[in-house]
Short mmCIF file of C-alpha atoms in Angstrom, two decimals:
data_model
loop_
_atom_site.label_atom_id
_atom_site.label_comp_id
_atom_site.label_asym_id
_atom_site.label_seq_id
_atom_site.Cartn_x
_atom_site.Cartn_y
_atom_site.Cartn_z
CA UNK C 1 31.84 4.97 -2.88
CA UNK C 2 31.10 7.48 -0.23
CA UNK C 3 27.69 9.08 0.41
CA UNK C 4 26.43 12.95 0.49
CA UNK C 5 23.97 14.84 -0.05
CA UNK C 6 23.93 17.81 -2.69
CA UNK C 7 20.34 19.21 -1.12
CA UNK C 8 22.99 20.91 1.84
CA UNK C 9 26.32 21.22 0.15
CA UNK C 10 27.78 19.71 2.98
CA UNK C 11 28.92 16.36 2.50
CA UNK C 12 29.80 15.86 -1.57
CA UNK C 13 27.92 15.74 -4.99
CA UNK C 14 26.88 12.31 -4.25
CA UNK C 15 22.58 12.61 -4.95
CA UNK C 16 20.75 12.85 -2.12
CA UNK C 17 19.40 10.34 -0.35
CA UNK C 18 16.23 10.66 2.51
CA UNK C 19 18.26 8.55 5.89
CA UNK C 20 16.32 6.06 7.97
CA UNK C 21 17.72 4.33 10.98
CA UNK C 22 15.21 0.98 11.05
CA UNK C 23 16.84 -1.53 14.73
CA UNK C 24 16.74 -4.93 14.45
CA UNK C 25 17.39 -5.07 11.12
CA UNK C 26 19.12 -8.55 10.81
CA UNK C 27 16.22 -10.45 9.97
CA UNK C 28 12.65 -10.25 9.13
CA UNK C 29 10.62 -7.02 10.03
CA UNK C 30 13.23 -4.36 10.58
CA UNK C 31 14.79 -6.53 7.13
CA UNK C 32 12.25 -6.05 5.17
CA UNK C 33 11.03 -2.32 6.11
CA UNK C 34 14.92 -1.46 5.43
CA UNK C 35 14.84 -3.39 1.47
CA UNK C 36 11.76 -2.08 0.54
CA UNK C 37 13.59 1.77 1.47
CA UNK C 38 17.04 1.06 -0.01
CA UNK C 39 14.03 -0.14 -3.09
CA UNK C 40 12.82 3.72 -2.96
CA UNK C 41 16.49 4.41 -3.16
CA UNK C 42 16.86 5.53 1.22
CA UNK C 43 20.30 5.56 2.55
CA UNK C 44 20.05 2.78 5.34
CA UNK C 45 21.41 2.45 9.18
CA UNK C 46 20.69 -1.05 9.25
CA UNK C 47 21.76 -1.77 13.28
CA UNK C 48 21.51 -5.54 15.93
CA UNK C 49 23.85 -7.97 17.26
CA UNK C 50 24.18 -10.51 14.49
CA UNK C 51 27.52 -10.15 12.53
CA UNK C 52 28.19 -13.47 11.73
CA UNK C 53 25.89 -15.81 9.75
CA UNK C 54 25.11 -18.84 12.52
CA UNK C 55 25.51 -17.23 15.51
CA UNK C 56 21.85 -16.93 15.74
CA UNK C 57 19.35 -19.16 15.96
CA UNK C 58 17.31 -17.95 12.71
CA UNK C 59 19.38 -17.22 9.31
CA UNK C 60 20.52 -13.07 8.68
CA UNK C 61 23.04 -10.52 9.84
CA UNK C 62 23.17 -6.93 9.46
CA UNK C 63 25.65 -6.84 7.10
CA UNK C 64 23.82 -9.50 4.54
CA UNK C 65 20.61 -6.71 5.01
CA UNK C 66 23.00 -3.99 4.55
CA UNK C 67 23.76 -5.10 0.81
CA UNK C 68 20.40 -6.50 0.49
CA UNK C 69 18.83 -2.39 0.44
CA UNK C 70 22.37 -2.09 -2.07
CA UNK C 71 20.64 -4.51 -4.62
CA UNK C 72 17.83 -2.70 -4.88
CA UNK C 73 19.42 0.36 -5.44
CA UNK C 74 20.00 2.46 -1.39
CA UNK C 75 22.78 2.04 0.21
CA UNK C 76 23.19 0.12 3.41
CA UNK C 77 25.49 1.01 6.22
CA UNK C 78 25.29 -2.09 8.70
CA UNK C 79 25.51 -0.57 12.13
CA UNK C 80 26.88 -3.29 14.71
CA UNK C 81 24.48 -2.37 18.26
CA UNK C 82 23.64 -3.88 21.65
CA UNK C 83 20.58 -1.66 22.07
CA UNK C 84 20.78 -2.51 25.66
CA UNK C 85 23.97 -0.35 25.18
CA UNK C 86 22.68 3.73 24.99
CA UNK C 87 26.19 4.90 25.00
CA UNK C 88 26.02 2.37 21.57
CA UNK C 89 22.94 4.10 20.34
CA UNK C 90 23.94 7.53 20.80
CA UNK C 91 27.03 7.26 19.48
CA UNK C 92 25.28 5.88 16.52
CA UNK C 93 23.14 9.39 16.31
CA UNK C 94 26.58 10.84 16.38
CA UNK C 95 27.74 9.02 13.71
CA UNK C 96 24.93 9.75 11.51
CA UNK C 97 25.10 12.99 11.96
CA UNK C 98 28.57 13.39 10.99
CA UNK C 99 28.14 11.25 7.36
CA UNK C 100 25.02 12.28 6.95
CA UNK C 101 23.96 15.77 8.49
CA UNK C 102 20.05 14.55 8.53
CA UNK C 103 17.84 11.58 9.27
CA UNK C 104 14.25 11.40 7.87
CA UNK C 105 13.02 8.08 9.70
CA UNK C 106 13.63 6.56 12.93
CA UNK C 107 12.29 3.41 13.04
CA UNK C 108 12.43 1.37 16.28
CA UNK C 109 11.76 -2.47 15.66
CA UNK C 110 14.34 -3.89 17.47
CA UNK C 111 12.81 -6.54 19.78
CA UNK C 112 14.03 -9.71 22.14
CA UNK C 113 11.51 -12.87 21.55
CA UNK C 114 12.24 -15.28 23.82
CA UNK C 115 11.86 -18.54 22.25
CA UNK C 116 9.33 -19.60 24.52
CA UNK C 117 6.85 -16.48 23.76
CA UNK C 118 4.43 -18.94 21.77
CA UNK C 119 5.00 -22.09 24.44
CA UNK C 120 1.91 -22.63 26.37
CA UNK C 121 1.56 -21.92 29.81
CA UNK C 122 1.13 -19.15 32.15
CA UNK C 123 3.72 -16.36 32.46
CA UNK C 124 4.36 -17.64 35.71
CA UNK C 125 5.50 -21.26 33.74
CA UNK C 126 7.86 -18.98 31.37
CA UNK C 127 11.14 -17.61 31.54
CA UNK C 128 11.07 -14.68 33.12
CA UNK C 129 13.31 -13.63 30.48
CA UNK C 130 10.12 -12.99 28.86
CA UNK C 131 10.26 -9.35 29.94
CA UNK C 132 12.95 -8.68 28.57
CA UNK C 133 11.23 -7.21 26.05
CA UNK C 134 10.36 -4.26 28.01
CA UNK C 135 14.24 -4.06 28.02
CA UNK C 136 15.17 -3.99 24.20
CA UNK C 137 11.43 -3.55 22.54
CA UNK C 138 10.14 -0.76 25.12
CA UNK C 139 13.00 0.87 26.89
CA UNK C 140 15.02 0.67 23.94
CA UNK C 141 12.73 2.41 21.49
CA UNK C 142 12.62 5.61 24.21
CA UNK C 143 16.24 6.12 23.83
CA UNK C 144 17.09 5.92 20.09
CA UNK C 145 14.40 7.99 20.32
CA UNK C 146 15.46 9.92 22.26
CA UNK C 147 18.69 10.66 20.88
CA UNK C 148 17.57 11.14 17.45
CA UNK C 149 14.80 13.38 17.86
CA UNK C 150 17.20 16.79 18.29
CA UNK C 151 18.80 15.66 14.38
CA UNK C 152 15.00 15.11 13.21
CA UNK C 153 14.13 18.05 14.64
CA UNK C 154 16.40 20.26 12.67
CA UNK C 155 15.99 17.30 9.54
CA UNK C 156 12.45 18.92 9.24
CA UNK C 157 9.69 16.28 7.92
CA UNK C 158 10.70 13.61 10.07
CA UNK C 159 9.18 10.53 10.60
CA UNK C 160 9.30 7.59 14.02
CA UNK C 161 8.10 5.31 13.68
CA UNK C 162 7.21 1.71 16.06
CA UNK C 163 6.34 -1.52 14.56
CA UNK C 164 3.94 -3.31 17.14
CA UNK C 165 1.01 -5.29 16.71
CA UNK C 166 -2.35 -6.89 17.40
CA UNK C 167 -1.31 -7.73 21.21
CA UNK C 168 -1.37 -4.04 22.32
CA UNK C 169 -5.20 -5.14 22.34
CA UNK C 170 -6.24 -8.32 23.19
CA UNK C 171 -4.26 -11.22 24.44
CA UNK C 172 -1.21 -12.14 22.44
CA UNK C 173 1.07 -14.37 24.01
CA UNK C 174 1.09 -12.88 27.62
CA UNK C 175 1.58 -9.59 29.46
CA UNK C 176 4.98 -9.33 29.35
CA UNK C 177 5.00 -9.01 24.54
CA UNK C 178 1.00 -7.40 25.20
CA UNK C 179 2.85 -4.29 27.77
CA UNK C 180 5.27 -4.15 25.22
CA UNK C 181 3.64 -3.50 22.31
CA UNK C 182 0.82 -1.01 23.99
CA UNK C 183 3.90 0.81 25.70
CA UNK C 184 5.55 1.82 22.38
CA UNK C 185 2.00 3.17 21.12
CA UNK C 186 1.28 5.32 24.16
CA UNK C 187 5.38 6.42 23.54
CA UNK C 188 4.34 7.37 19.64
CA UNK C 189 1.25 9.26 21.62
CA UNK C 190 3.04 11.15 23.55
CA UNK C 191 5.99 11.90 21.89
CA UNK C 192 3.37 13.30 19.39
CA UNK C 193 2.80 15.96 21.80
CA UNK C 194 6.10 16.90 22.58
CA UNK C 195 7.21 17.08 18.55
CA UNK C 196 3.77 19.09 17.58
CA UNK C 197 4.77 22.57 16.24
CA UNK C 198 8.95 20.87 14.96
CA UNK C 199 7.48 19.33 12.70
CA UNK C 200 8.55 15.54 13.24
CA UNK C 201 5.74 13.01 13.34
CA UNK C 202 5.77 10.17 15.75
CA UNK C 203 3.47 7.01 15.25
CA UNK C 204 2.53 3.13 16.11
CA UNK C 205 2.25 0.59 13.40
CA UNK C 206 0.31 -2.68 13.42
CA UNK C 207 1.47 -4.93 11.61
CA UNK C 208 -0.66 -8.54 10.75
CA UNK C 209 1.16 -11.64 11.44
CA UNK C 210 4.26 -11.51 9.15
CA UNK C 211 6.15 -14.22 6.70
CA UNK C 212 9.68 -13.94 8.34
CA UNK C 213 12.18 -16.52 9.24
CA UNK C 214 10.52 -17.12 12.99
CA UNK C 215 6.95 -17.08 12.08
CA UNK C 216 8.14 -19.95 9.45
CA UNK C 217 10.33 -21.78 12.47
CA UNK C 218 6.63 -21.86 13.98
CA UNK C 219 5.17 -22.99 11.75
CA UNK C 220 7.13 -25.95 10.63
CA UNK C 221 6.69 -26.57 14.31
CA UNK C 222 3.57 -25.77 15.10
CA UNK C 223 1.65 -26.58 11.33
CA UNK C 224 -2.00 -26.85 13.14
CA UNK C 225 -1.75 -23.68 15.09
CA UNK C 226 0.03 -21.24 12.19
CA UNK C 227 -1.29 -22.84 8.50
CA UNK C 228 -4.34 -20.85 8.33
CA UNK C 229 -2.52 -17.07 9.80
CA UNK C 230 1.09 -17.73 7.27
CA UNK C 231 -1.41 -18.68 3.86
CA UNK C 232 -2.92 -14.87 4.69
CA UNK C 233 1.36 -12.88 6.54
CA UNK C 234 2.92 -9.42 5.30
CA UNK C 235 5.42 -9.94 3.87
CA UNK C 236 8.22 -7.35 6.03
CA UNK C 237 8.36 -5.52 2.84
CA UNK C 238 4.94 -4.04 3.05
CA UNK C 239 5.21 -2.64 6.19
CA UNK C 240 8.75 0.00 4.51
CA UNK C 241 6.54 0.61 2.05
CA UNK C 242 3.46 2.46 3.95
CA UNK C 243 6.47 3.72 6.23
CA UNK C 244 7.91 5.69 2.75
CA UNK C 245 4.05 6.87 1.95
CA UNK C 246 3.07 8.09 5.29
CA UNK C 247 7.35 10.22 5.61
CA UNK C 248 5.86 11.52 1.85
CA UNK C 249 2.33 12.09 2.30
CA UNK C 250 0.91 15.86 2.97
CA UNK C 251 -0.95 14.07 5.76
CA UNK C 252 1.92 12.94 8.09
CA UNK C 253 1.41 15.40 10.79
CA UNK C 254 -2.83 15.01 10.64
CA UNK C 255 -0.64 11.18 10.98
CA UNK C 256 1.45 11.65 15.18
CA UNK C 257 0.23 10.81 17.31
CA UNK C 258 -2.20 7.85 16.28
CA UNK C 259 -1.45 3.28 16.33
CA UNK C 260 -2.21 2.47 12.50
CA UNK C 261 -3.38 -0.91 11.39
CA UNK C 262 -0.85 -1.92 8.17
CA UNK C 263 -3.52 -3.74 6.43
CA UNK C 264 -5.83 -0.26 6.80
CA UNK C 265 -3.48 2.81 6.85
CA UNK C 266 -2.24 0.71 2.95
CA UNK C 267 -5.50 0.66 1.46
CA UNK C 268 -5.69 3.95 1.48
CA UNK C 269 -2.35 5.37 1.12
CA UNK C 270 -3.14 2.57 -2.36
CA UNK C 271 -0.43 0.46 -1.56
CA UNK C 272 -0.31 -3.64 -1.93
CA UNK C 273 1.93 -5.94 -0.70
CA UNK C 274 3.21 -6.99 -4.12
CA UNK C 275 -0.64 -7.68 -6.08
CA UNK C 276 -2.64 -8.97 -2.96
CA UNK C 277 -4.24 -6.95 -0.43
CA UNK C 278 -3.63 -8.33 3.89
CA UNK C 279 -6.45 -7.90 6.00
CA UNK C 280 -6.97 -6.13 8.56
CA UNK C 281 -7.70 -8.09 11.59
CA UNK C 282 -9.75 -5.07 13.29
CA UNK C 283 -12.60 -7.81 14.39
CA UNK C 284 -11.31 -10.08 15.11
CA UNK C 285 -7.71 -8.72 17.80
CA UNK C 286 -9.31 -5.33 18.59
CA UNK C 287 -8.71 -2.10 17.42
CA UNK C 288 -6.02 0.45 18.73
CA UNK C 289 -6.81 2.46 22.16
CA UNK C 290 -7.33 6.57 20.94
CA UNK C 291 -5.49 8.93 23.36
CA UNK C 292 -7.54 11.20 25.60
CA UNK C 293 -6.81 15.29 24.41
CA UNK C 294 -6.20 16.20 27.79
CA UNK C 295 -2.34 17.23 27.52
CA UNK C 296 -1.42 17.76 32.30
CA UNK C 297 2.41 18.72 32.31
#
C-alpha cells in the first residue's frame, strides 16, 4: 500500500499522517516511542542496525518494530541505518522528502550502549569503547538534526527531540554517559535558538528507569541493584505518548530549548503510563540545568 499526503496533494490520495523518524528503534526506548506514535496514526521511519533477529545480543529488529507500528494503526517503514555513517543519514532524509515531502518529528534516540556500562570501576578500568556513546548518541544526533532541519522548516509545526536522562545532572554510569546526556540537552537548548522564527521546536526529555530488554537483562543479573528501580519503571511507550502530545500542543514553541522531565510534563499534559503516573526523580537525582539567556554569535 502506497503512503500518501492528501493535504499537499503531492503523494496520492491516502489519508494524511504525521511523519516521524525514530532513530535507534530496533528495541528499547526507540521501539516503544515508535509504537506509541503508530498507535496515534503516525507514519514512522524506524532506523537502526539490527535487521536479523539473533544478530544482536538483545532481541528486536527494525522490521519487527515497523510491523508493530503497522499493527497499532500507523505505518512503519524500517530503514537500516548505521548512525556512524553521515551519508546514510543524509540518504534517509532525502528518501523521506521524496516519499512524504515532510517531516514532523525527529526523535534522536540512537545511542551506543556498551555491555560494560553498569560494571563497577573507574572510567580507566572499564573498556575505552564506553566513549563511543559520544559518536552514536551525541554526534549522531547533531548529524540527523542537521539533515532534517531544512525539511522540518519547510514542513512547519515540527519538533526535534532528544532522549536523555538524569545522568545529565548526577553521576550515572560514568563520565562518558554523563557527557552524552548533558550534550544532547545542550543541543536542544542551542538548536532552539537557531530554529527560533522557523516554527520548529527543539527539546530534550529525561526518561526515568525504563522497562526494556536491556534493563530486564540487568535486573536478572543484578536483582539487588535493579529490583526497586524496575518496580517503578516506565514503559518506553510513555515517552512516545509525551512527544506526540508535545508536538500537538499549542505551547510547543514555548517548550523549545527546554530539558523536560518526562514524568513531570506528562502529569501537566494529563498523560499516564497505562493506569499509573510514573514518579519524577528530581529530588533524588537532580534537576535540568537552565540555559543562560545570553546569545553570543
